[in-house]
Amino acid sequence: HQLSIEWHSDTAWSTPQIKPTEDLRLSPAASSLHYGLQCFEGMKAYKSPVDGSLRLFRPDLNMARLQRSMERLQMHGYSFDPEELLECIKELIRVDERWVPDQEGYSLYI
């Protein structure tokens, strides 16, 4: 599955959607293909060896780094609500729980 949250200059962030993975559709004129203005912040999801519950590794720090990076790049939407995005990511992990390894030392890189 994939988490999709679009941003538009007139309405800001759209309603988050979790949907089956699909190909990305990009215009050949997309500025990110030509100028490289992109921002990425990954994190790890794993299962607790004690009770099998899903965990994220330091998600608060990931959200803070993502916001700082977006602000430095002057990307629109950098003032997103970190807690709201984190809840969306948690729901995505719950939907795709079977992809989170349960062996010690392994994780799903998001």
Short mmCIF file of the N, C-alpha and C atoms (twelve columns), coordinates in Angstrom:
data_MODEL
# 
_entry.id   MODEL 
# 
loop_
_atom_site.group_PDB 
_atom_site.id 
_atom_site.type_symbol 
_atom_site.label_atom_id 
_atom_site.label_alt_id 
_atom_site.label_comp_id 
_atom_site.label_asym_id 
_atom_site.label_seq_id 
_atom_site.Cartn_x 
_atom_site.Cartn_y 
_atom_site.Cartn_z 
_atom_site.pdbx_PDB_model_num 
ATOM 1   N N  . HIS A 1   0.831  -1.182  0.000   1 
ATOM 2   C CA . HIS A 1   0.000  0.000   0.000   1 
ATOM 3   C C  . HIS A 1   0.878  1.248   0.000   1 
ATOM 4   N N  . GLN A 2   0.262  2.362   -0.284  1 
ATOM 5   C CA . GLN A 2   0.985  3.619   -0.228  1 
ATOM 6   C C  . GLN A 2   0.117  4.691   0.411   1 
ATOM 7   N N  . LEU A 3   0.780  5.586   1.107   1 
ATOM 8   C CA . LEU A 3   0.128  6.728   1.739   1 
ATOM 9   C C  . LEU A 3   0.286  7.907   0.793   1 
ATOM 10  N N  . SER A 4   -0.820 8.533   0.437   1 
ATOM 11  C CA . SER A 4   -0.797 9.656   -0.491  1 
ATOM 12  C C  . SER A 4   -1.482 10.853  0.156   1 
ATOM 13  N N  . ILE A 5   -0.747 11.968  0.222   1 
ATOM 14  C CA . ILE A 5   -1.295 13.221  0.743   1 
ATOM 15  C C  . ILE A 5   -0.834 14.311  -0.211  1 
ATOM 16  N N  . GLU A 6   -1.741 14.816  -1.018  1 
ATOM 17  C CA . GLU A 6   -1.378 15.832  -2.000  1 
ATOM 18  C C  . GLU A 6   -1.399 17.217  -1.379  1 
ATOM 19  N N  . TRP A 7   -0.574 18.088  -1.944  1 
ATOM 20  C CA . TRP A 7   -0.522 19.478  -1.502  1 
ATOM 21  C C  . TRP A 7   -0.821 20.366  -2.689  1 
ATOM 22  N N  . HIS A 8   -1.725 21.328  -2.481  1 
ATOM 23  C CA . HIS A 8   -2.101 22.273  -3.527  1 
ATOM 24  C C  . HIS A 8   -1.958 23.685  -2.970  1 
ATOM 25  N N  . SER A 9   -1.488 24.593  -3.796  1 
ATOM 26  C CA . SER A 9   -1.232 25.953  -3.319  1 
ATOM 27  C C  . SER A 9   -2.493 26.662  -2.833  1 
ATOM 28  N N  . ASP A 10  -3.650 26.302  -3.369  1 
ATOM 29  C CA . ASP A 10  -4.871 26.995  -2.952  1 
ATOM 30  C C  . ASP A 10  -5.570 26.353  -1.761  1 
ATOM 31  N N  . THR A 11  -5.352 25.060  -1.530  1 
ATOM 32  C CA . THR A 11  -6.054 24.368  -0.437  1 
ATOM 33  C C  . THR A 11  -5.128 23.730  0.585   1 
ATOM 34  N N  . ALA A 12  -3.814 23.800  0.371   1 
ATOM 35  C CA . ALA A 12  -2.810 23.181  1.246   1 
ATOM 36  C C  . ALA A 12  -2.923 21.653  1.180   1 
ATOM 37  N N  . TRP A 13  -2.850 20.974  2.317   1 
ATOM 38  C CA . TRP A 13  -2.813 19.506  2.338   1 
ATOM 39  C C  . TRP A 13  -4.199 18.917  2.117   1 
ATOM 40  N N  . SER A 14  -4.263 17.859  1.315   1 
ATOM 41  C CA . SER A 14  -5.528 17.167  1.057   1 
ATOM 42  C C  . SER A 14  -5.748 16.087  2.120   1 
ATOM 43  N N  . THR A 15  -6.877 15.425  2.045   1 
ATOM 44  C CA . THR A 15  -7.189 14.327  2.959   1 
ATOM 45  C C  . THR A 15  -6.263 13.147  2.663   1 
ATOM 46  N N  . PRO A 16  -5.588 12.599  3.673   1 
ATOM 47  C CA . PRO A 16  -4.696 11.452  3.445   1 
ATOM 48  C C  . PRO A 16  -5.478 10.235  2.948   1 
ATOM 49  N N  . GLN A 17  -4.834 9.467   2.070   1 
ATOM 50  C CA . GLN A 17  -5.432 8.236   1.552   1 
ATOM 51  C C  . GLN A 17  -4.403 7.115   1.602   1 
ATOM 52  N N  . ILE A 18  -4.843 5.955   2.069   1 
ATOM 53  C CA . ILE A 18  -4.021 4.751   1.972   1 
ATOM 54  C C  . ILE A 18  -4.681 3.894   0.910   1 
ATOM 55  N N  . LYS A 19  -3.909 3.538   -0.109  1 
ATOM 56  C CA . LYS A 19  -4.469 2.796   -1.231  1 
ATOM 57  C C  . LYS A 19  -3.449 1.772   -1.718  1 
ATOM 58  N N  . PRO A 20  -3.901 0.808   -2.514  1 
ATOM 59  C CA . PRO A 20  -2.959 -0.180  -3.035  1 
ATOM 60  C C  . PRO A 20  -1.827 0.509   -3.814  1 
ATOM 61  N N  . THR A 21  -0.650 -0.077  -3.764  1 
ATOM 62  C CA . THR A 21  0.490  0.480   -4.476  1 
ATOM 63  C C  . THR A 21  0.184  0.554   -5.960  1 
ATOM 64  N N  . GLU A 22  0.509  1.690   -6.534  1 
ATOM 65  C CA . GLU A 22  0.314  1.877   -7.973  1 
ATOM 66  C C  . GLU A 22  1.510  2.650   -8.512  1 
ATOM 67  N N  . ASP A 23  1.670  2.632   -9.825  1 
ATOM 68  C CA . ASP A 23  2.749  3.386   -10.444 1 
ATOM 69  C C  . ASP A 23  2.537  4.871   -10.219 1 
ATOM 70  N N  . LEU A 24  3.621  5.591   -10.065 1 
ATOM 71  C CA . LEU A 24  3.537  7.039   -9.955  1 
ATOM 72  C C  . LEU A 24  3.366  7.626   -11.348 1 
ATOM 73  N N  . ARG A 25  2.475  8.583   -11.453 1 
ATOM 74  C CA . ARG A 25  2.284  9.271   -12.733 1 
ATOM 75  C C  . ARG A 25  2.906  10.657  -12.602 1 
ATOM 76  N N  . LEU A 26  3.943  10.895  -13.397 1 
ATOM 77  C CA . LEU A 26  4.629  12.183  -13.368 1 
ATOM 78  C C  . LEU A 26  4.702  12.747  -14.773 1 
ATOM 79  N N  . SER A 27  4.476  14.015  -14.870 1 
ATOM 80  C CA . SER A 27  4.655  14.701  -16.142 1 
ATOM 81  C C  . SER A 27  6.146  14.743  -16.454 1 
ATOM 82  N N  . PRO A 28  6.518  14.601  -17.720 1 
ATOM 83  C CA . PRO A 28  7.932  14.742  -18.070 1 
ATOM 84  C C  . PRO A 28  8.468  16.133  -17.732 1 
ATOM 85  N N  . ALA A 29  7.569  17.081  -17.518 1 
ATOM 86  C CA . ALA A 29  7.974  18.443  -17.165 1 
ATOM 87  C C  . ALA A 29  8.046  18.652  -15.653 1 
ATOM 88  N N  . ALA A 30  7.862  17.605  -14.870 1 
ATOM 89  C CA . ALA A 30  7.889  17.731  -13.406 1 
ATOM 90  C C  . ALA A 30  9.225  18.338  -12.974 1 
ATOM 91  N N  . SER A 31  9.158  19.403  -12.197 1 
ATOM 92  C CA . SER A 31  10.383 20.108  -11.810 1 
ATOM 93  C C  . SER A 31  11.346 19.221  -11.023 1 
ATOM 94  N N  . SER A 32  10.822 18.258  -10.273 1 
ATOM 95  C CA . SER A 32  11.715 17.403  -9.488  1 
ATOM 96  C C  . SER A 32  12.607 16.552  -10.385 1 
ATOM 97  N N  . LEU A 33  12.166 16.274  -11.596 1 
ATOM 98  C CA . LEU A 33  12.999 15.506  -12.521 1 
ATOM 99  C C  . LEU A 33  14.118 16.363  -13.108 1 
ATOM 100 N N  . HIS A 34  13.909 17.665  -13.140 1 
ATOM 101 C CA . HIS A 34  14.868 18.539  -13.788 1 
ATOM 102 C C  . HIS A 34  15.740 19.315  -12.804 1 
ATOM 103 N N  . TYR A 35  15.188 19.627  -11.637 1 
ATOM 104 C CA . TYR A 35  15.909 20.477  -10.704 1 
ATOM 105 C C  . TYR A 35  16.231 19.782  -9.382  1 
ATOM 106 N N  . GLY A 36  15.699 18.605  -9.157  1 
ATOM 107 C CA . GLY A 36  16.053 17.806  -7.996  1 
ATOM 108 C C  . GLY A 36  15.548 18.317  -6.663  1 
ATOM 109 N N  . LEU A 37  14.494 19.136  -6.652  1 
ATOM 110 C CA . LEU A 37  13.958 19.631  -5.391  1 
ATOM 111 C C  . LEU A 37  13.061 18.554  -4.792  1 
ATOM 112 N N  . GLN A 38  13.660 17.716  -3.975  1 
ATOM 113 C CA . GLN A 38  12.953 16.630  -3.325  1 
ATOM 114 C C  . GLN A 38  13.448 16.515  -1.896  1 
ATOM 115 N N  . CYS A 39  12.635 15.914  -1.071  1 
ATOM 116 C CA . CYS A 39  13.005 15.752  0.325   1 
ATOM 117 C C  . CYS A 39  12.573 14.352  0.753   1 
ATOM 118 N N  . PHE A 40  13.448 13.641  1.426   1 
ATOM 119 C CA . PHE A 40  13.152 12.281  1.842   1 
ATOM 120 C C  . PHE A 40  13.599 12.083  3.280   1 
ATOM 121 N N  . GLU A 41  12.774 11.421  4.041   1 
ATOM 122 C CA . GLU A 41  13.142 11.056  5.411   1 
ATOM 123 C C  . GLU A 41  12.569 9.667   5.660   1 
ATOM 124 N N  . GLY A 42  13.414 8.696   5.880   1 
ATOM 125 C CA . GLY A 42  12.959 7.329   6.111   1 
ATOM 126 C C  . GLY A 42  12.955 6.994   7.595   1 
ATOM 127 N N  . MET A 43  12.199 5.974   7.940   1 
ATOM 128 C CA . MET A 43  12.213 5.470   9.317   1 
ATOM 129 C C  . MET A 43  11.981 3.965   9.285   1 
ATOM 130 N N  . LYS A 44  12.145 3.339   10.420  1 
ATOM 131 C CA . LYS A 44  12.023 1.884   10.505  1 
ATOM 132 C C  . LYS A 44  10.819 1.491   11.349  1 
ATOM 133 N N  . ALA A 45  10.132 0.448   10.887  1 
ATOM 134 C CA . ALA A 45  9.050  -0.164  11.662  1 
ATOM 135 C C  . ALA A 45  9.492  -1.588  12.000  1 
ATOM 136 N N  . TYR A 46  9.222  -1.991  13.215  1 
ATOM 137 C CA . TYR A 46  9.587  -3.346  13.625  1 
ATOM 138 C C  . TYR A 46  8.553  -3.874  14.601  1 
ATOM 139 N N  . LYS A 47  8.619  -5.174  14.846  1 
ATOM 140 C CA . LYS A 47  7.718  -5.805  15.815  1 
ATOM 141 C C  . LYS A 47  8.478  -6.054  17.108  1 
ATOM 142 N N  . SER A 48  7.827  -5.756  18.197  1 
ATOM 143 C CA . SER A 48  8.428  -5.979  19.505  1 
ATOM 144 C C  . SER A 48  8.651  -7.482  19.711  1 
ATOM 145 N N  . PRO A 49  9.845  -7.878  20.143  1 
ATOM 146 C CA . PRO A 49  10.087 -9.294  20.404  1 
ATOM 147 C C  . PRO A 49  9.311  -9.798  21.625  1 
ATOM 148 N N  . VAL A 50  8.844  -8.883  22.456  1 
ATOM 149 C CA . VAL A 50  8.126  -9.270  23.675  1 
ATOM 150 C C  . VAL A 50  6.669  -9.606  23.386  1 
ATOM 151 N N  . ASP A 51  5.957  -8.680  22.713  1 
ATOM 152 C CA . ASP A 51  4.520  -8.896  22.510  1 
ATOM 153 C C  . ASP A 51  4.067  -8.809  21.049  1 
ATOM 154 N N  . GLY A 52  5.007  -8.605  20.117  1 
ATOM 155 C CA . GLY A 52  4.653  -8.558  18.702  1 
ATOM 156 C C  . GLY A 52  3.986  -7.265  18.258  1 
ATOM 157 N N  . SER A 53  3.919  -6.276  19.158  1 
ATOM 158 C CA . SER A 53  3.295  -5.007  18.782  1 
ATOM 159 C C  . SER A 53  4.185  -4.259  17.785  1 
ATOM 160 N N  . LEU A 54  3.564  -3.437  16.972  1 
ATOM 161 C CA . LEU A 54  4.296  -2.661  15.978  1 
ATOM 162 C C  . LEU A 54  4.928  -1.431  16.624  1 
ATOM 163 N N  . ARG A 55  6.152  -1.153  16.237  1 
ATOM 164 C CA . ARG A 55  6.878  -0.014  16.788  1 
ATOM 165 C C  . ARG A 55  7.529  0.760   15.644  1 
ATOM 166 N N  . LEU A 56  7.682  2.057   15.835  1 
ATOM 167 C CA . LEU A 56  8.449  2.899   14.929  1 
ATOM 168 C C  . LEU A 56  9.670  3.393   15.689  1 
ATOM 169 N N  . PHE A 57  10.801 3.468   14.995  1 
ATOM 170 C CA . PHE A 57  12.035 3.889   15.642  1 
ATOM 171 C C  . PHE A 57  12.166 5.400   15.589  1 
ATOM 172 N N  . ARG A 58  12.028 6.066   16.723  1 
ATOM 173 C CA . ARG A 58  12.195 7.499   16.908  1 
ATOM 174 C C  . ARG A 58  11.451 8.352   15.874  1 
ATOM 175 N N  . PRO A 59  10.157 8.119   15.722  1 
ATOM 176 C CA . PRO A 59  9.408  8.850   14.684  1 
ATOM 177 C C  . PRO A 59  9.351  10.356  14.921  1 
ATOM 178 N N  . ASP A 60  9.384  10.789  16.166  1 
ATOM 179 C CA . ASP A 60  9.340  12.229  16.445  1 
ATOM 180 C C  . ASP A 60  10.559 12.931  15.852  1 
ATOM 181 N N  . LEU A 61  11.719 12.276  15.921  1 
ATOM 182 C CA . LEU A 61  12.931 12.861  15.348  1 
ATOM 183 C C  . LEU A 61  12.881 12.864  13.824  1 
ATOM 184 N N  . ASN A 62  12.276 11.821  13.240  1 
ATOM 185 C CA . ASN A 62  12.106 11.782  11.790  1 
ATOM 186 C C  . ASN A 62  11.229 12.936  11.314  1 
ATOM 187 N N  . MET A 63  10.129 13.178  12.014  1 
ATOM 188 C CA . MET A 63  9.223  14.261  11.623  1 
ATOM 189 C C  . MET A 63  9.914  15.615  11.739  1 
ATOM 190 N N  . ALA A 64  10.700 15.811  12.795  1 
ATOM 191 C CA . ALA A 64  11.409 17.078  12.982  1 
ATOM 192 C C  . ALA A 64  12.441 17.291  11.871  1 
ATOM 193 N N  . ARG A 65  13.181 16.231  11.506  1 
ATOM 194 C CA . ARG A 65  14.168 16.355  10.427  1 
ATOM 195 C C  . ARG A 65  13.492 16.650  9.095   1 
ATOM 196 N N  . LEU A 66  12.351 15.987  8.826   1 
ATOM 197 C CA . LEU A 66  11.627 16.216  7.578   1 
ATOM 198 C C  . LEU A 66  11.170 17.672  7.486   1 
ATOM 199 N N  . GLN A 67  10.620 18.197  8.578   1 
ATOM 200 C CA . GLN A 67  10.182 19.597  8.573   1 
ATOM 201 C C  . GLN A 67  11.360 20.548  8.355   1 
ATOM 202 N N  . ARG A 68  12.477 20.303  9.048   1 
ATOM 203 C CA . ARG A 68  13.645 21.171  8.886   1 
ATOM 204 C C  . ARG A 68  14.166 21.143  7.449   1 
ATOM 205 N N  . SER A 69  14.226 19.946  6.878   1 
ATOM 206 C CA . SER A 69  14.720 19.808  5.503   1 
ATOM 207 C C  . SER A 69  13.803 20.524  4.519   1 
ATOM 208 N N  . MET A 70  12.488 20.347  4.687   1 
ATOM 209 C CA . MET A 70  11.540 21.007  3.792   1 
ATOM 210 C C  . MET A 70  11.624 22.526  3.930   1 
ATOM 211 N N  . GLU A 71  11.790 23.005  5.149   1 
ATOM 212 C CA . GLU A 71  11.886 24.451  5.358   1 
ATOM 213 C C  . GLU A 71  13.158 25.000  4.717   1 
ATOM 214 N N  . ARG A 72  14.271 24.292  4.891   1 
ATOM 215 C CA . ARG A 72  15.533 24.738  4.280   1 
ATOM 216 C C  . ARG A 72  15.417 24.828  2.761   1 
ATOM 217 N N  . LEU A 73  14.686 23.866  2.186   1 
ATOM 218 C CA . LEU A 73  14.493 23.855  0.737   1 
ATOM 219 C C  . LEU A 73  13.385 24.812  0.299   1 
ATOM 220 N N  . GLN A 74  12.717 25.434  1.278   1 
ATOM 221 C CA . GLN A 74  11.578 26.322  1.021   1 
ATOM 222 C C  . GLN A 74  10.489 25.617  0.220   1 
ATOM 223 N N  . MET A 75  10.255 24.348  0.591   1 
ATOM 224 C CA . MET A 75  9.181  23.577  -0.039  1 
ATOM 225 C C  . MET A 75  7.863  23.965  0.607   1 
ATOM 226 N N  . HIS A 76  6.847  24.149  -0.226  1 
ATOM 227 C CA . HIS A 76  5.526  24.459  0.312   1 
ATOM 228 C C  . HIS A 76  5.060  23.333  1.223   1 
ATOM 229 N N  . GLY A 77  4.303  23.678  2.246   1 
ATOM 230 C CA . GLY A 77  3.730  22.673  3.126   1 
ATOM 231 C C  . GLY A 77  4.630  22.216  4.253   1 
ATOM 232 N N  . TYR A 78  5.777  22.875  4.462   1 
ATOM 233 C CA . TYR A 78  6.683  22.418  5.520   1 
ATOM 234 C C  . TYR A 78  6.102  22.618  6.918   1 
ATOM 235 N N  . SER A 79  5.018  23.358  7.013   1 
ATOM 236 C CA . SER A 79  4.393  23.574  8.322   1 
ATOM 237 C C  . SER A 79  3.349  22.498  8.642   1 
ATOM 238 N N  . PHE A 80  3.480  21.312  8.005   1 
ATOM 239 C CA . PHE A 80  2.545  20.223  8.273   1 
ATOM 240 C C  . PHE A 80  2.537  19.854  9.752   1 
ATOM 241 N N  . ASP A 81  1.448  19.224  10.176  1 
ATOM 242 C CA . ASP A 81  1.312  18.779  11.571  1 
ATOM 243 C C  . ASP A 81  2.026  17.433  11.717  1 
ATOM 244 N N  . PRO A 82  3.165  17.385  12.418  1 
ATOM 245 C CA . PRO A 82  3.919  16.135  12.545  1 
ATOM 246 C C  . PRO A 82  3.108  15.006  13.170  1 
ATOM 247 N N  . GLU A 83  2.283  15.320  14.150  1 
ATOM 248 C CA . GLU A 83  1.487  14.278  14.802  1 
ATOM 249 C C  . GLU A 83  0.464  13.683  13.837  1 
ATOM 250 N N  . GLU A 84  -0.131 14.535  13.020  1 
ATOM 251 C CA . GLU A 84  -1.119 14.055  12.049  1 
ATOM 252 C C  . GLU A 84  -0.472 13.159  11.000  1 
ATOM 253 N N  . LEU A 85  0.695  13.576  10.477  1 
ATOM 254 C CA . LEU A 85  1.400  12.741  9.510   1 
ATOM 255 C C  . LEU A 85  1.825  11.431  10.150  1 
ATOM 256 N N  . LEU A 86  2.275  11.481  11.381  1 
ATOM 257 C CA . LEU A 86  2.688  10.275  12.083  1 
ATOM 258 C C  . LEU A 86  1.521  9.295   12.245  1 
ATOM 259 N N  . GLU A 87  0.334  9.808   12.531  1 
ATOM 260 C CA . GLU A 87  -0.849 8.939   12.626  1 
ATOM 261 C C  . GLU A 87  -1.151 8.285   11.277  1 
ATOM 262 N N  . CYS A 88  -0.968 9.023   10.192  1 
ATOM 263 C CA . CYS A 88  -1.164 8.450   8.851   1 
ATOM 264 C C  . CYS A 88  -0.163 7.330   8.591   1 
ATOM 265 N N  . ILE A 89  1.084  7.547   8.957   1 
ATOM 266 C CA . ILE A 89  2.120  6.530   8.766   1 
ATOM 267 C C  . ILE A 89  1.822  5.305   9.618   1 
ATOM 268 N N  . LYS A 90  1.374  5.513   10.851  1 
ATOM 269 C CA . LYS A 90  1.022  4.377   11.720  1 
ATOM 270 C C  . LYS A 90  -0.105 3.555   11.113  1 
ATOM 271 N N  . GLU A 91  -1.090 4.220   10.536  1 
ATOM 272 C CA . GLU A 91  -2.196 3.495   9.910   1 
ATOM 273 C C  . GLU A 91  -1.695 2.711   8.700   1 
ATOM 274 N N  . LEU A 92  -0.807 3.297   7.919   1 
ATOM 275 C CA . LEU A 92  -0.225 2.581   6.783   1 
ATOM 276 C C  . LEU A 92  0.498  1.322   7.257   1 
ATOM 277 N N  . ILE A 93  1.248  1.416   8.341   1 
ATOM 278 C CA . ILE A 93  1.967  0.257   8.878   1 
ATOM 279 C C  . ILE A 93  0.986  -0.795  9.385   1 
ATOM 280 N N  . ARG A 94  -0.121 -0.361  9.995   1 
ATOM 281 C CA . ARG A 94  -1.134 -1.331  10.441  1 
ATOM 282 C C  . ARG A 94  -1.740 -2.069  9.247   1 
ATOM 283 N N  . VAL A 95  -2.010 -1.332  8.159   1 
ATOM 284 C CA . VAL A 95  -2.580 -1.960  6.957   1 
ATOM 285 C C  . VAL A 95  -1.598 -2.974  6.372   1 
ATOM 286 N N  . ASP A 96  -0.319 -2.643  6.364   1 
ATOM 287 C CA . ASP A 96  0.705  -3.511  5.777   1 
ATOM 288 C C  . ASP A 96  1.521  -4.263  6.827   1 
ATOM 289 N N  . GLU A 97  0.903  -4.589  7.935   1 
ATOM 290 C CA . GLU A 97  1.602  -5.244  9.043   1 
ATOM 291 C C  . GLU A 97  2.340  -6.506  8.609   1 
ATOM 292 N N  . ARG A 98  1.795  -7.227  7.658   1 
ATOM 293 C CA . ARG A 98  2.439  -8.495  7.254   1 
ATOM 294 C C  . ARG A 98  3.816  -8.276  6.624   1 
ATOM 295 N N  . TRP A 99  4.129  -7.053  6.213   1 
ATOM 296 C CA . TRP A 99  5.428  -6.747  5.636   1 
ATOM 297 C C  . TRP A 99  6.478  -6.413  6.693   1 
ATOM 298 N N  . VAL A 100 6.048  -6.258  7.930   1 
ATOM 299 C CA . VAL A 100 6.994  -5.935  9.004   1 
ATOM 300 C C  . VAL A 100 7.574  -7.243  9.529   1 
ATOM 301 N N  . PRO A 101 8.884  -7.450  9.389   1 
ATOM 302 C CA . PRO A 101 9.489  -8.705  9.826   1 
ATOM 303 C C  . PRO A 101 9.363  -8.897  11.343  1 
ATOM 304 N N  . ASP A 102 9.266  -10.142 11.758  1 
ATOM 305 C CA . ASP A 102 9.173  -10.404 13.194  1 
ATOM 306 C C  . ASP A 102 10.453 -11.027 13.757  1 
ATOM 307 N N  . GLN A 103 11.500 -11.124 12.946  1 
ATOM 308 C CA . GLN A 103 12.767 -11.649 13.426  1 
ATOM 309 C C  . GLN A 103 13.559 -10.521 14.113  1 
ATOM 310 N N  . GLU A 104 14.268 -10.874 15.145  1 
ATOM 311 C CA . GLU A 104 15.078 -9.906  15.856  1 
ATOM 312 C C  . GLU A 104 16.160 -9.337  14.941  1 
ATOM 313 N N  . GLY A 105 16.325 -8.032  14.977  1 
ATOM 314 C CA . GLY A 105 17.346 -7.375  14.171  1 
ATOM 315 C C  . GLY A 105 16.883 -6.963  12.793  1 
ATOM 316 N N  . TYR A 106 15.624 -7.217  12.438  1 
ATOM 317 C CA . TYR A 106 15.099 -6.869  11.134  1 
ATOM 318 C C  . TYR A 106 14.003 -5.825  11.281  1 
ATOM 319 N N  . SER A 107 13.831 -5.013  10.240  1 
ATOM 320 C CA . SER A 107 12.786 -3.987  10.268  1 
ATOM 321 C C  . SER A 107 12.316 -3.702  8.850   1 
ATOM 322 N N  . LEU A 108 11.198 -3.008  8.768   1 
ATOM 323 C CA . LEU A 108 10.678 -2.529  7.483   1 
ATOM 324 C C  . LEU A 108 11.110 -1.082  7.352   1 
ATOM 325 N N  . TYR A 109 11.835 -0.771  6.295   1 
ATOM 326 C CA . TYR A 109 12.283 0.603   6.079   1 
ATOM 327 C C  . TYR A 109 11.193 1.349   5.315   1 
ATOM 328 N N  . ILE A 110 10.732 2.417   5.898   1 
ATOM 329 C CA . ILE A 110 9.631  3.184   5.313   1 
ATOM 330 C C  . ILE A 110 10.200 4.415   4.642   1 
# 
